[in-house]
Amino acid sequence: MYRHLRDRLAAAVVPFVLRTYNIGIHGFAVEEPPKIEFGEYAFPLAFELARKLRKPPRKIAEEIVAGIGPIEGFERLEVAGAGYINAHVGRAEFAAALVRDALPKPKISQPEVPDRRGKILVEHTSINPNKAAHIGHLRNAILGDTFVRLLREADRKVDVQNYIDNTGVQVADVVVGFTHIEKKSRAEIEALALQPRFDYYCWDLYARVSQWYEQDKQNLQARPQTLHGIEDAASETAAIAELISTAVLRRHLETMDRLEIEYDFLPRESEILHLHFWNAAFAKLKDAGVLTYENAGKNKGCWVMRRAGTVSTTEDGGNPKEAEQISEEDQKVIVRSNRTVGYVGKDIAYHMWKFGLLGRDFGYRKFYRYPDQHDCWISSTQGEKDHPHFGGVAEIYNVIDARQSEAQNTVIEALRGLGHNEAADHYTHFSYEMVALTPRCAAELGYALSDEDKTRSYIEVSGRRGFGVKADDLLDQLIASAKSEVDSRHPQLIDAERLSIATQIAVGALRYFMLKFTKQSVIAFDFKEALSFEGETGPYAQYAVVRATSIFKKAAIDADTFSRDLASTVSAETLAKFLAGDNANEFWELWLVSAKTSYLVDQCIATTEPAYLAKHAFRLAQLFNTFYHRHPILSEPDEGRKQFLLATVAIVRRELIRTLAVMGITVPPVM
């Protein structure tokens, strides 16, 4: 409703400005007034028009307010200050729509792409399957999963993919560790892979391999030999790599399942190689002139393309019919002189498949079944006949850290070079910054810190050095800390119930902590801060819902039933009575913020920034807790006022549950 009325305001103002001043505007900035008594919307349009009309802004604002006439859903417009226009909505009508839950769904433009049905592909997590997942991977997965939930809240069809680089250097290094350092046979590795935390074993081995390389540079020769063996599908090395990467991948899925993060499809680099995706893409890229062969210079013998962000000769006035000469500093090597394809080349082929532009497809087979019976599929050279359709999508969002920006931009430029501008326009790099640890958190995890480390704001993690927080360890410790608190507060509950509650609190704490920071912020994770029941945390928002539910429990009322029946029990007259006037501003602000969930979902999607939703949850919880302490609801003697207060609690509870659900956070029965 909040966005809907904002759009209605624009629909009235834009034609008025054209009709009155002969000035066409496509839209105008709409702000939130600093105080609720100033209205629900404020817009500085008069200041923008003043430069063109050469009139004082306040005079223009007065003309707009006087001439625009009534707008459905609005009580009035008024001029403020030097030329702002404040808009006041009809509170009772607005609240009645909120009671009915009749708010419009979030809107997100759906590109008109023939035969693609507007499906969106979100790729996230994409952990190298060589060791246990760590805290940095959790930020990627939580951001990606939340964005999927946002899109689905907006009624979009979404496929969730987790790209598996099972032929890269990281997997090769673990293979080196098993075969060169530990000298284990395939049968011995297979026995280890059946152990519950094989990914932990690989974590330690991966760090040992890095040390082994440093001890003697000759040892590094084992890496290219192993990589070459992995690319030969019939080799023993490839079989060992497949065994290791598949076992670690399964552990990754189990880890993410603890956070209720699911995937639809796991495309693997091995199939991109074996099904010759690159060959198909290479031919198209050469034919289109996107790739050029270098006959001289440092990149002699390589196939290169223009580095993203540099200017081509045709753009700079050159003859478009002539083969472009790219300076060495502007070249991005796609195929090396030894004919091996770089990461970006394979990524170009993969994204052509994503958009349905390659003319080839994977084989598919079922790989993992979630507790809700949802099947996750994996790529294969020869798959099952009956499988869902993946690829051929309208839009792509890749959740990949900011360090991969150049590679992502190169893929986009390759699509443009092939003439697929529409696909390039709907390719979004959902970038984010790293996760580190506070010194206190690192110390709590048992890491030895230098005096210099103790003074830093954060400490970076390193998988190659074995320094970091494994995702499962982090979850285990969060759950243990939460359970200690639940045990002391609710000793009457059985242990299984206390563990379930502690898990919900821990997962909520972790997910909220990862979401409350904007994507471009470096996160310094801290146990104490994340689990706090006070401040901007997941438990604080969860506790607001538990508190709201407890009000209904004490009144022997089922909260969900009360909420469903609200439209038939609370009249517009009652809403008007208790929401009218300056004395009702406290109540009105709570109702107004509750109505913004749909608007915030839309904003998060448009900006690819889930932090806005976390801020919304915190603000709503804050306002509710203030309301809770000021108004003794169940002891209210006026029955009409009591019903209104209960209605307020029901609305806030419903919207907080909805907001937290989109963030992947459930609410325990008690805290």
XYZ file of C-alpha atoms in Angstrom:
671
model
C 0.000 0.000 0.000
C 2.838 2.414 0.807
C 4.359 1.997 -2.661
C 0.935 1.842 -4.271
C -0.032 5.243 -2.869
C 3.336 6.707 -3.799
C 2.729 5.592 -7.391
C -0.773 7.055 -7.264
C 0.696 10.361 -6.081
C 3.088 10.397 -9.032
C 0.251 9.517 -11.417
C -1.552 12.679 -10.328
C 1.399 15.065 -10.139
C 3.184 14.215 -13.428
C 0.257 15.056 -15.771
C -0.559 18.154 -13.707
C 2.967 19.509 -14.241
C 2.740 18.796 -17.984
C -0.714 20.365 -18.236
C 0.092 23.433 -16.139
C 3.721 24.193 -16.968
C 4.221 22.293 -20.251
C 7.116 20.410 -18.649
C 7.344 16.663 -19.073
C 8.801 14.713 -16.178
C 9.131 10.933 -15.981
C 9.109 10.887 -12.204
C 10.297 12.755 -9.163
C 11.989 12.081 -5.863
C 9.696 11.090 -3.008
C 11.088 11.141 0.519
C 9.953 10.137 3.971
C 9.303 13.192 6.179
C 11.511 13.420 9.300
C 8.466 13.294 11.598
C 5.236 11.360 11.218
C 3.131 14.480 11.878
C 4.503 16.000 8.662
C 2.803 13.323 6.593
C 3.757 10.067 4.924
C 5.463 11.439 1.804
C 7.408 14.578 0.999
C 8.665 15.684 -2.384
C 10.954 18.567 -3.399
C 9.660 18.794 -6.981
C 9.077 22.542 -6.712
C 12.808 23.129 -6.243
C 13.545 21.273 -9.491
C 10.856 23.204 -11.392
C 11.993 26.543 -9.993
C 15.119 26.570 -12.174
C 13.065 26.100 -15.326
C 10.128 28.338 -14.411
C 12.230 31.060 -12.742
C 9.768 31.250 -9.876
C 10.223 30.775 -6.127
C 9.877 27.097 -5.129
C 7.264 27.844 -2.475
C 5.104 29.672 -5.029
C 5.239 26.644 -7.350
C 4.449 24.299 -4.447
C 1.428 26.401 -3.556
C 0.207 26.262 -7.175
C 0.544 22.476 -7.266
C -1.273 21.990 -3.948
C -4.056 24.393 -4.946
C -4.531 23.072 -8.460
C -4.001 19.349 -8.335
C -7.317 18.481 -6.719
C -8.178 15.411 -4.619
C -6.135 12.223 -4.978
C -7.725 8.921 -4.028
C -6.297 7.600 -0.762
C -4.907 10.968 0.313
C -6.406 13.283 2.870
C -4.505 16.395 1.808
C -1.365 17.978 0.396
C 0.318 20.877 2.159
C 3.259 23.189 1.536
C 6.130 23.070 4.003
C 9.218 25.193 4.437
C 10.686 26.846 1.353
C 8.833 24.639 -1.106
C 8.448 21.045 0.023
C 5.097 19.380 -0.526
C 3.965 17.002 2.190
C 1.297 14.416 1.440
C -0.989 12.995 4.126
C -2.798 9.739 3.434
C -6.251 8.765 4.651
C -5.202 6.791 7.699
C -8.370 4.763 8.251
C -8.598 3.615 4.632
C -4.893 2.784 4.604
C -5.135 0.813 7.868
C -8.249 -1.039 6.679
C -6.338 -2.285 3.629
C -3.508 -3.399 5.897
C -5.977 -5.259 8.153
C -7.375 -7.082 5.114
C -3.825 -7.880 4.033
C -4.922 -6.380 0.736
C -1.599 -4.737 0.008
C -0.284 -5.124 -3.526
C 2.525 -7.599 -4.048
C 6.029 -6.223 -4.593
C 6.527 -5.306 -8.206
C 9.586 -6.059 -10.262
C 9.770 -5.520 -13.969
C 9.701 -8.712 -16.016
C 11.675 -8.428 -19.250
C 9.688 -9.338 -22.326
C 11.871 -12.136 -23.641
C 10.238 -14.594 -26.071
C 10.140 -18.244 -24.976
C 11.918 -17.600 -21.671
C 8.819 -17.086 -19.537
C 10.584 -14.541 -17.362
C 12.496 -17.127 -15.307
C 15.338 -15.819 -13.154
C 18.519 -17.712 -12.360
C 20.328 -16.938 -9.116
C 23.741 -18.523 -8.719
C 25.231 -18.461 -5.260
C 27.538 -20.254 -2.801
C 29.821 -21.861 -5.463
C 32.385 -23.199 -2.999
C 35.413 -25.020 -4.353
C 34.740 -28.669 -3.390
C 38.145 -29.185 -1.788
C 37.532 -28.540 1.928
C 34.937 -27.532 4.510
C 32.816 -24.434 3.967
C 33.902 -21.414 6.007
C 32.386 -18.218 7.342
C 33.018 -16.272 4.117
C 31.038 -18.830 2.142
C 28.155 -18.339 4.558
C 27.851 -14.680 3.630
C 27.596 -15.593 -0.049
C 25.035 -18.333 0.587
C 22.892 -16.252 2.956
C 22.902 -13.244 0.613
C 21.996 -15.462 -2.341
C 19.324 -17.439 -0.536
C 17.721 -14.264 0.819
C 17.669 -12.726 -2.653
C 15.946 -15.869 -3.944
C 13.358 -15.510 -1.177
C 12.885 -11.838 -2.068
C 12.231 -12.700 -5.712
C 9.810 -15.459 -4.784
C 8.004 -13.087 -2.432
C 7.569 -10.930 -5.539
C 5.992 -13.910 -7.347
C 8.966 -14.507 -9.643
C 9.962 -17.963 -10.853
C 13.528 -18.637 -9.748
C 16.072 -21.392 -10.370
C 18.844 -21.653 -7.795
C 22.231 -22.874 -9.011
C 25.463 -23.604 -7.194
C 28.403 -23.775 -9.627
C 30.928 -26.459 -8.751
C 34.529 -25.960 -9.938
C 35.600 -29.580 -9.529
C 38.533 -29.439 -11.971
C 40.392 -26.380 -10.682
C 43.619 -25.769 -8.783
C 42.020 -26.078 -5.332
C 40.730 -29.594 -5.977
C 44.024 -30.503 -7.667
C 45.953 -29.424 -4.562
C 43.931 -31.739 -2.311
C 44.500 -34.577 -4.783
C 48.225 -33.767 -4.567
C 47.968 -33.964 -0.786
C 46.416 -37.422 -0.836
C 48.590 -38.893 -3.598
C 51.969 -37.186 -3.071
C 52.112 -36.338 0.635
C 49.992 -39.061 2.218
C 50.492 -41.478 -0.695
C 47.028 -42.962 -0.255
C 45.379 -45.249 -2.747
C 42.002 -44.587 -4.270
C 40.468 -47.240 -1.983
C 41.952 -45.594 1.117
C 40.661 -42.164 0.054
C 37.230 -43.667 -0.576
C 37.155 -45.088 2.954
C 38.057 -41.668 4.377
C 35.394 -39.991 2.241
C 32.736 -42.035 4.019
C 33.635 -40.411 7.342
C 31.152 -37.806 8.705
C 33.473 -34.809 8.384
C 35.686 -35.675 5.458
C 35.621 -31.970 4.519
C 37.463 -31.181 7.787
C 40.161 -33.706 6.906
C 40.563 -31.996 3.524
C 40.717 -28.579 5.228
C 43.819 -29.589 7.173
C 45.359 -31.401 4.210
C 44.891 -28.362 1.943
C 46.885 -26.215 4.380
C 49.596 -28.887 4.543
C 49.875 -28.908 0.733
C 50.540 -25.147 0.738
C 53.336 -25.683 3.261
C 54.734 -28.565 1.165
C 54.907 -26.316 -1.904
C 56.803 -23.689 0.098
C 59.334 -26.208 1.414
C 60.612 -27.054 -2.067
C 59.621 -25.268 -5.261
C 60.141 -28.533 -7.150
C 57.055 -29.827 -5.379
C 54.977 -27.328 -7.343
C 55.454 -29.466 -10.445
C 52.900 -31.870 -8.993
C 50.124 -29.315 -9.472
C 50.110 -28.963 -13.320
C 50.609 -32.711 -13.658
C 47.565 -33.313 -11.469
C 45.495 -30.698 -13.279
C 46.322 -32.371 -16.591
C 45.291 -35.730 -15.153
C 41.993 -34.367 -13.881
C 41.061 -33.171 -17.368
C 41.482 -36.726 -18.700
C 38.145 -38.265 -17.719
C 39.513 -41.812 -18.062
C 42.494 -41.323 -15.729
C 42.940 -42.535 -12.150
C 43.654 -38.929 -11.134
C 40.289 -37.823 -12.529
C 38.555 -40.622 -10.640
C 40.203 -39.571 -7.359
C 39.317 -35.913 -7.974
C 35.708 -36.937 -8.669
C 35.614 -38.988 -5.466
C 36.994 -36.173 -3.312
C 34.980 -33.320 -4.840
C 31.690 -35.256 -4.718
C 32.151 -36.218 -1.064
C 33.049 -32.636 -0.090
C 30.169 -31.253 -2.152
C 27.714 -33.462 -0.298
C 29.045 -32.108 2.991
C 28.610 -28.545 1.709
C 24.959 -29.250 0.932
C 24.468 -30.721 4.409
C 26.041 -27.630 5.965
C 23.848 -25.237 4.013
C 20.781 -27.371 4.726
C 21.292 -26.511 8.402
C 20.508 -22.924 7.376
C 17.560 -24.068 5.202
C 19.448 -23.102 2.060
C 18.536 -25.272 -0.921
C 19.596 -25.507 -4.562
C 17.888 -26.732 -7.706
C 20.898 -27.540 -9.865
C 24.636 -28.096 -9.449
C 26.413 -27.465 -12.782
C 29.984 -28.773 -12.677
C 33.005 -27.587 -14.584
C 33.897 -31.179 -15.472
C 30.782 -31.427 -17.655
C 31.482 -28.054 -19.232
C 34.794 -29.559 -20.305
C 33.644 -33.060 -21.268
C 30.518 -31.896 -23.124
C 32.675 -29.416 -25.080
C 30.739 -26.296 -24.111
C 33.882 -24.258 -24.688
C 34.345 -25.568 -28.231
C 30.869 -24.357 -29.160
C 31.429 -20.991 -27.519
C 34.924 -20.634 -29.014
C 33.597 -21.011 -32.560
C 30.944 -18.345 -31.974
C 33.401 -15.949 -30.337
C 35.904 -16.277 -33.231
C 33.210 -15.871 -35.888
C 31.930 -12.710 -34.210
C 35.432 -11.253 -33.906
C 35.205 -11.118 -30.109
C 38.439 -13.120 -29.857
C 41.592 -12.315 -31.794
C 44.777 -14.347 -32.175
C 48.035 -12.698 -31.115
C 51.050 -13.275 -33.375
C 53.536 -11.223 -31.371
C 54.229 -9.679 -27.985
C 53.885 -11.099 -24.509
C 50.600 -12.805 -25.441
C 51.926 -14.421 -28.619
C 50.007 -17.589 -29.420
C 47.063 -16.621 -27.199
C 43.455 -15.873 -28.058
C 42.541 -12.584 -26.414
C 39.614 -10.201 -26.148
C 39.367 -6.598 -25.136
C 39.546 -6.129 -21.375
C 36.260 -4.857 -19.945
C 36.225 -1.104 -19.411
C 38.732 -0.211 -22.146
C 37.791 1.617 -25.349
C 37.875 -0.179 -28.701
C 39.262 1.402 -31.862
C 35.803 1.345 -33.447
C 34.391 3.278 -30.492
C 37.277 5.712 -30.796
C 36.674 6.533 -34.446
C 38.425 3.593 -36.124
C 37.131 1.725 -39.149
C 34.647 -0.905 -37.892
C 35.374 -3.101 -40.952
C 39.029 -3.521 -40.019
C 40.188 -6.154 -37.529
C 40.676 -4.399 -34.228
C 44.181 -4.131 -32.851
C 44.104 -4.363 -29.061
C 47.043 -2.955 -27.127
C 48.764 -5.438 -24.834
C 47.668 -3.656 -21.675
C 44.041 -3.861 -22.840
C 44.159 -7.581 -23.655
C 42.409 -10.241 -21.599
C 43.823 -13.701 -22.334
C 41.023 -16.221 -22.841
C 42.986 -19.130 -24.353
C 46.631 -19.470 -23.343
C 49.432 -20.238 -25.781
C 49.473 -23.857 -24.560
C 45.801 -24.010 -25.685
C 44.392 -24.338 -22.178
C 41.276 -22.273 -21.545
C 41.267 -19.789 -18.676
C 38.524 -19.499 -16.073
C 36.846 -16.602 -17.886
C 36.601 -18.547 -21.148
C 34.768 -21.411 -19.481
C 32.597 -18.866 -17.690
C 31.605 -17.247 -20.997
C 30.515 -20.643 -22.344
C 28.623 -21.391 -19.130
C 26.732 -18.103 -19.279
C 25.847 -18.606 -22.901
C 24.231 -21.864 -21.741
C 22.458 -20.016 -18.936
C 20.794 -17.699 -21.448
C 20.057 -20.526 -23.895
C 22.545 -19.193 -26.459
C 25.000 -22.090 -26.705
C 23.035 -24.765 -28.525
C 24.158 -27.448 -26.055
C 22.906 -28.800 -22.753
C 24.008 -30.839 -19.754
C 22.867 -34.289 -18.816
C 21.040 -34.270 -15.477
C 20.737 -36.688 -12.589
C 19.330 -36.435 -9.078
C 22.016 -35.852 -6.468
C 20.537 -34.745 -3.133
C 17.072 -34.838 -1.576
C 16.163 -32.288 1.083
C 13.930 -33.042 4.094
C 11.044 -31.279 2.299
C 11.487 -33.830 -0.548
C 12.848 -31.224 -2.937
C 15.408 -32.773 -5.308
C 18.683 -31.112 -6.176
C 20.048 -32.126 -9.601
C 23.650 -32.307 -10.729
C 25.218 -32.109 -14.186
C 26.309 -35.288 -15.902
C 27.540 -36.377 -19.317
C 24.644 -38.857 -19.566
C 21.719 -38.077 -17.311
C 18.187 -39.182 -16.550
C 15.505 -38.779 -19.204
C 12.915 -37.014 -17.046
C 14.364 -33.892 -15.476
C 13.413 -30.225 -14.937
C 14.477 -27.685 -17.545
C 17.419 -25.556 -16.488
C 19.022 -22.730 -18.443
C 17.396 -20.545 -21.088
C 16.509 -17.890 -18.507
C 15.517 -14.241 -18.785
C 17.726 -12.824 -16.041
C 20.846 -13.850 -14.157
C 22.100 -12.765 -10.741
C 25.564 -14.049 -9.819
C 26.410 -13.739 -6.132
C 30.202 -13.511 -6.329
C 32.591 -11.446 -4.210
C 33.818 -8.055 -5.373
C 37.264 -9.386 -6.319
C 35.679 -11.083 -9.333
C 34.285 -7.875 -10.833
C 36.662 -7.802 -13.794
C 35.927 -11.424 -14.726
C 32.195 -10.803 -14.461
C 32.423 -7.684 -16.625
C 34.444 -9.609 -19.215
C 31.647 -12.164 -19.565
C 29.133 -9.350 -20.036
C 31.293 -7.737 -22.721
C 31.638 -11.082 -24.504
C 27.844 -11.374 -24.634
C 27.642 -7.865 -26.095
C 30.344 -8.697 -28.614
C 28.257 -11.673 -29.737
C 25.302 -9.322 -30.262
C 23.343 -10.502 -27.208
C 22.794 -7.059 -25.701
C 19.491 -8.003 -24.114
C 21.118 -10.880 -22.249
C 23.997 -8.624 -21.170
C 21.512 -6.052 -19.872
C 19.890 -8.712 -17.668
C 23.140 -10.073 -16.242
C 23.830 -8.748 -12.743
C 26.968 -9.270 -10.708
C 25.638 -9.316 -7.134
C 28.962 -8.415 -5.524
C 29.843 -8.271 -1.847
C 32.875 -7.813 0.394
C 34.663 -10.336 2.591
C 33.954 -11.627 6.092
C 36.674 -11.403 8.737
C 36.778 -12.015 12.490
C 36.981 -9.613 15.393
C 40.076 -10.304 17.518
C 37.758 -11.393 20.345
C 36.025 -13.911 18.062
C 39.354 -15.287 16.801
C 40.571 -15.718 20.383
C 37.344 -17.478 21.380
C 37.942 -19.924 18.540
C 41.362 -20.780 19.929
C 43.634 -18.893 17.527
C 46.855 -17.452 18.936
C 46.946 -13.699 18.343
C 49.927 -11.386 18.298
C 49.828 -8.057 20.141
C 49.347 -6.386 16.755
C 46.417 -8.693 15.933
C 44.696 -7.727 19.172
C 44.625 -4.052 18.164
C 43.131 -4.614 14.705
C 39.475 -3.995 13.902
C 39.318 -7.333 12.102
C 41.493 -10.303 11.171
C 41.305 -11.819 7.704
C 40.854 -15.559 7.243
C 42.926 -17.721 4.911
C 41.959 -21.202 3.749
C 45.479 -21.934 2.460
C 46.914 -21.195 5.915
C 44.101 -23.096 7.584
C 43.109 -19.945 9.465
C 39.406 -19.326 9.551
C 36.073 -20.456 10.917
C 34.506 -23.568 9.488
C 30.808 -23.017 8.865
C 29.726 -26.044 10.893
C 31.954 -25.052 13.814
C 30.438 -21.595 13.781
C 26.906 -22.979 13.771
C 27.725 -25.486 16.511
C 29.158 -22.785 18.741
C 26.259 -20.413 18.127
C 23.775 -23.175 18.930
C 25.688 -24.140 22.079
C 25.744 -20.516 23.279
C 22.049 -20.054 22.533
C 21.150 -23.355 24.218
C 22.961 -22.338 27.392
C 20.692 -19.292 27.563
C 17.540 -21.283 26.699
C 18.410 -23.959 29.291
C 18.581 -21.337 32.040
C 15.341 -19.636 31.003
C 13.196 -22.685 30.224
C 14.339 -25.673 32.334
C 10.808 -27.096 32.220
C 11.130 -27.932 28.521
C 12.595 -31.235 27.372
C 16.112 -31.117 25.948
C 14.997 -31.693 22.339
C 12.676 -28.675 22.530
C 15.408 -26.492 24.021
C 17.802 -27.598 21.283
C 15.250 -26.782 18.571
C 14.684 -23.316 20.038
C 18.428 -22.718 20.376
C 18.935 -23.727 16.740
C 16.277 -21.266 15.549
C 17.890 -18.495 17.599
C 21.399 -19.342 16.374
C 20.392 -19.534 12.707
C 18.403 -16.315 13.059
C 21.378 -14.602 14.691
C 23.774 -15.710 11.973
C 21.523 -14.886 9.043
C 20.571 -11.479 10.428
C 24.208 -10.609 11.176
C 25.219 -11.435 7.601
C 22.335 -9.399 6.175
C 22.322 -6.248 8.292
C 25.523 -4.908 6.739
C 25.372 -3.495 3.237
C 27.019 -5.726 0.636
C 30.035 -3.472 0.186
C 30.869 -3.493 3.898
C 33.592 -5.752 5.261
C 32.038 -7.807 8.074
C 33.982 -8.499 11.255
C 32.042 -11.355 12.804
C 31.582 -11.476 16.578
C 29.707 -14.156 18.558
C 28.596 -11.887 21.382
C 27.259 -9.190 19.086
C 25.398 -11.636 16.830
C 23.650 -13.475 19.675
C 22.660 -10.434 21.719
C 18.970 -10.091 22.562
C 19.427 -6.320 22.423
C 20.259 -3.999 19.562
C 20.208 -4.713 15.850
C 20.262 -8.504 15.941
C 18.199 -11.461 14.815
C 17.281 -12.509 18.377
C 15.994 -8.987 19.080
C 13.583 -9.181 16.126
C 12.598 -12.761 16.994
C 11.938 -11.744 20.587
C 9.546 -9.020 19.439
C 7.429 -11.685 17.711
C 7.592 -13.986 20.755
C 6.511 -11.067 22.941
C 3.598 -10.281 20.623
C 2.510 -13.929 20.604
C 2.681 -14.098 24.409
C 0.108 -11.304 24.654
C -2.425 -13.465 22.830
C -1.467 -16.532 24.862
C -2.137 -14.685 28.119
C -5.526 -13.635 26.746
C -6.271 -17.254 25.703
C -6.535 -16.113 22.080
C -4.985 -17.905 19.126
C -2.816 -15.258 17.481
C -3.076 -16.645 13.940
C -6.859 -16.997 14.110
C -7.201 -13.476 15.520
C -5.057 -12.137 12.683
C -7.088 -13.966 10.009
C -10.385 -12.709 11.461
C -9.167 -9.154 11.961
C -11.024 -7.718 8.976
C -14.366 -8.856 10.372
C -13.708 -7.744 13.954
C -12.088 -4.314 13.508
C -14.165 -1.693 11.737
C -12.959 1.285 9.725
C -14.693 3.503 12.297
C -12.608 1.989 15.088
C -9.435 2.491 13.070
C -10.363 6.078 12.303
C -11.089 6.770 15.972
C -7.742 5.552 17.271
C -5.528 6.612 14.363
C -6.788 10.174 13.897
C -5.039 13.249 15.245
C -1.590 14.038 16.596
C -2.233 12.034 19.758
C -2.396 8.894 17.618
C 0.934 9.447 15.836
C 2.671 6.759 17.897
C 0.095 4.171 16.823
C 0.019 5.423 13.263
C 3.783 5.191 12.830
C 3.650 1.531 13.870
C 0.892 0.799 11.355
C 2.649 2.764 8.619
C 5.983 0.988 9.078
C 4.150 -2.360 9.145
C 2.715 -1.542 5.731
C 6.160 -1.037 4.212
C 7.178 -4.709 4.014
C 6.093 -5.036 0.393
C 7.738 -1.715 -0.474
C 11.016 -2.788 1.162
C 10.994 -6.126 -0.674
C 10.663 -4.200 -3.929
C 13.496 -1.866 -2.923
C 15.785 -4.767 -1.973
C 15.243 -6.387 -5.370
C 15.725 -3.166 -7.336
C 19.009 -2.390 -5.564
C 20.156 -5.991 -4.911
C 20.590 -4.928 -1.293
C 18.923 -7.178 1.341
C 20.215 -4.954 4.157
C 17.144 -2.731 3.707
C 14.928 -5.598 4.850
C 17.075 -6.186 7.931
C 16.772 -2.489 8.811
C 13.009 -2.741 8.342
C 12.768 -5.697 10.739
C 14.834 -3.879 13.348
C 12.839 -0.665 13.075
C 9.527 -2.497 13.344
C 10.759 -4.477 16.369
C 11.996 -1.270 18.000
C 8.687 0.522 17.519
C 6.751 -2.473 18.794
C 8.863 -2.826 21.936
C 8.311 0.856 22.733
C 4.566 0.391 22.178
C 4.566 -2.761 24.356
C 6.140 -0.990 27.327
C 3.857 2.048 27.094
C 0.498 0.325 26.773
C -0.799 -2.347 29.186
C -2.935 -4.048 26.560
C -4.682 -6.834 28.442
C -5.565 -4.637 31.408
C -7.046 -1.895 29.179
C -10.567 -1.195 30.598
C -11.992 0.287 27.360
C -12.980 -2.755 25.261
C -12.893 -0.839 21.975
C -9.402 0.503 22.676
C -8.287 -2.949 23.825
C -9.399 -4.494 20.532
C -7.550 -1.797 18.627
C -4.365 -2.427 20.634
C -4.663 -6.172 19.982
C -5.181 -5.440 16.296
C -1.986 -3.380 16.338
C -0.097 -6.273 17.924
C -1.517 -8.695 15.333
C -0.489 -6.486 12.400
C 3.055 -5.999 13.672
C 3.415 -9.687 14.480
C 2.229 -10.699 11.001
C 4.574 -8.315 9.203
C 7.567 -9.182 11.371
C 7.030 -12.899 10.744
C 6.708 -12.189 7.019
C 9.843 -10.031 6.958
C 11.922 -12.530 8.912
C 10.704 -15.402 6.713
C 12.004 -13.596 3.625
C 15.321 -13.320 5.465
C 15.223 -17.078 6.100
C 14.607 -16.626 9.833
C 11.953 -18.560 11.758
C 10.611 -17.591 15.161
C 10.803 -20.005 18.111
C 7.805 -20.455 20.453
C 9.727 -19.017 23.426
C 13.054 -17.300 24.026
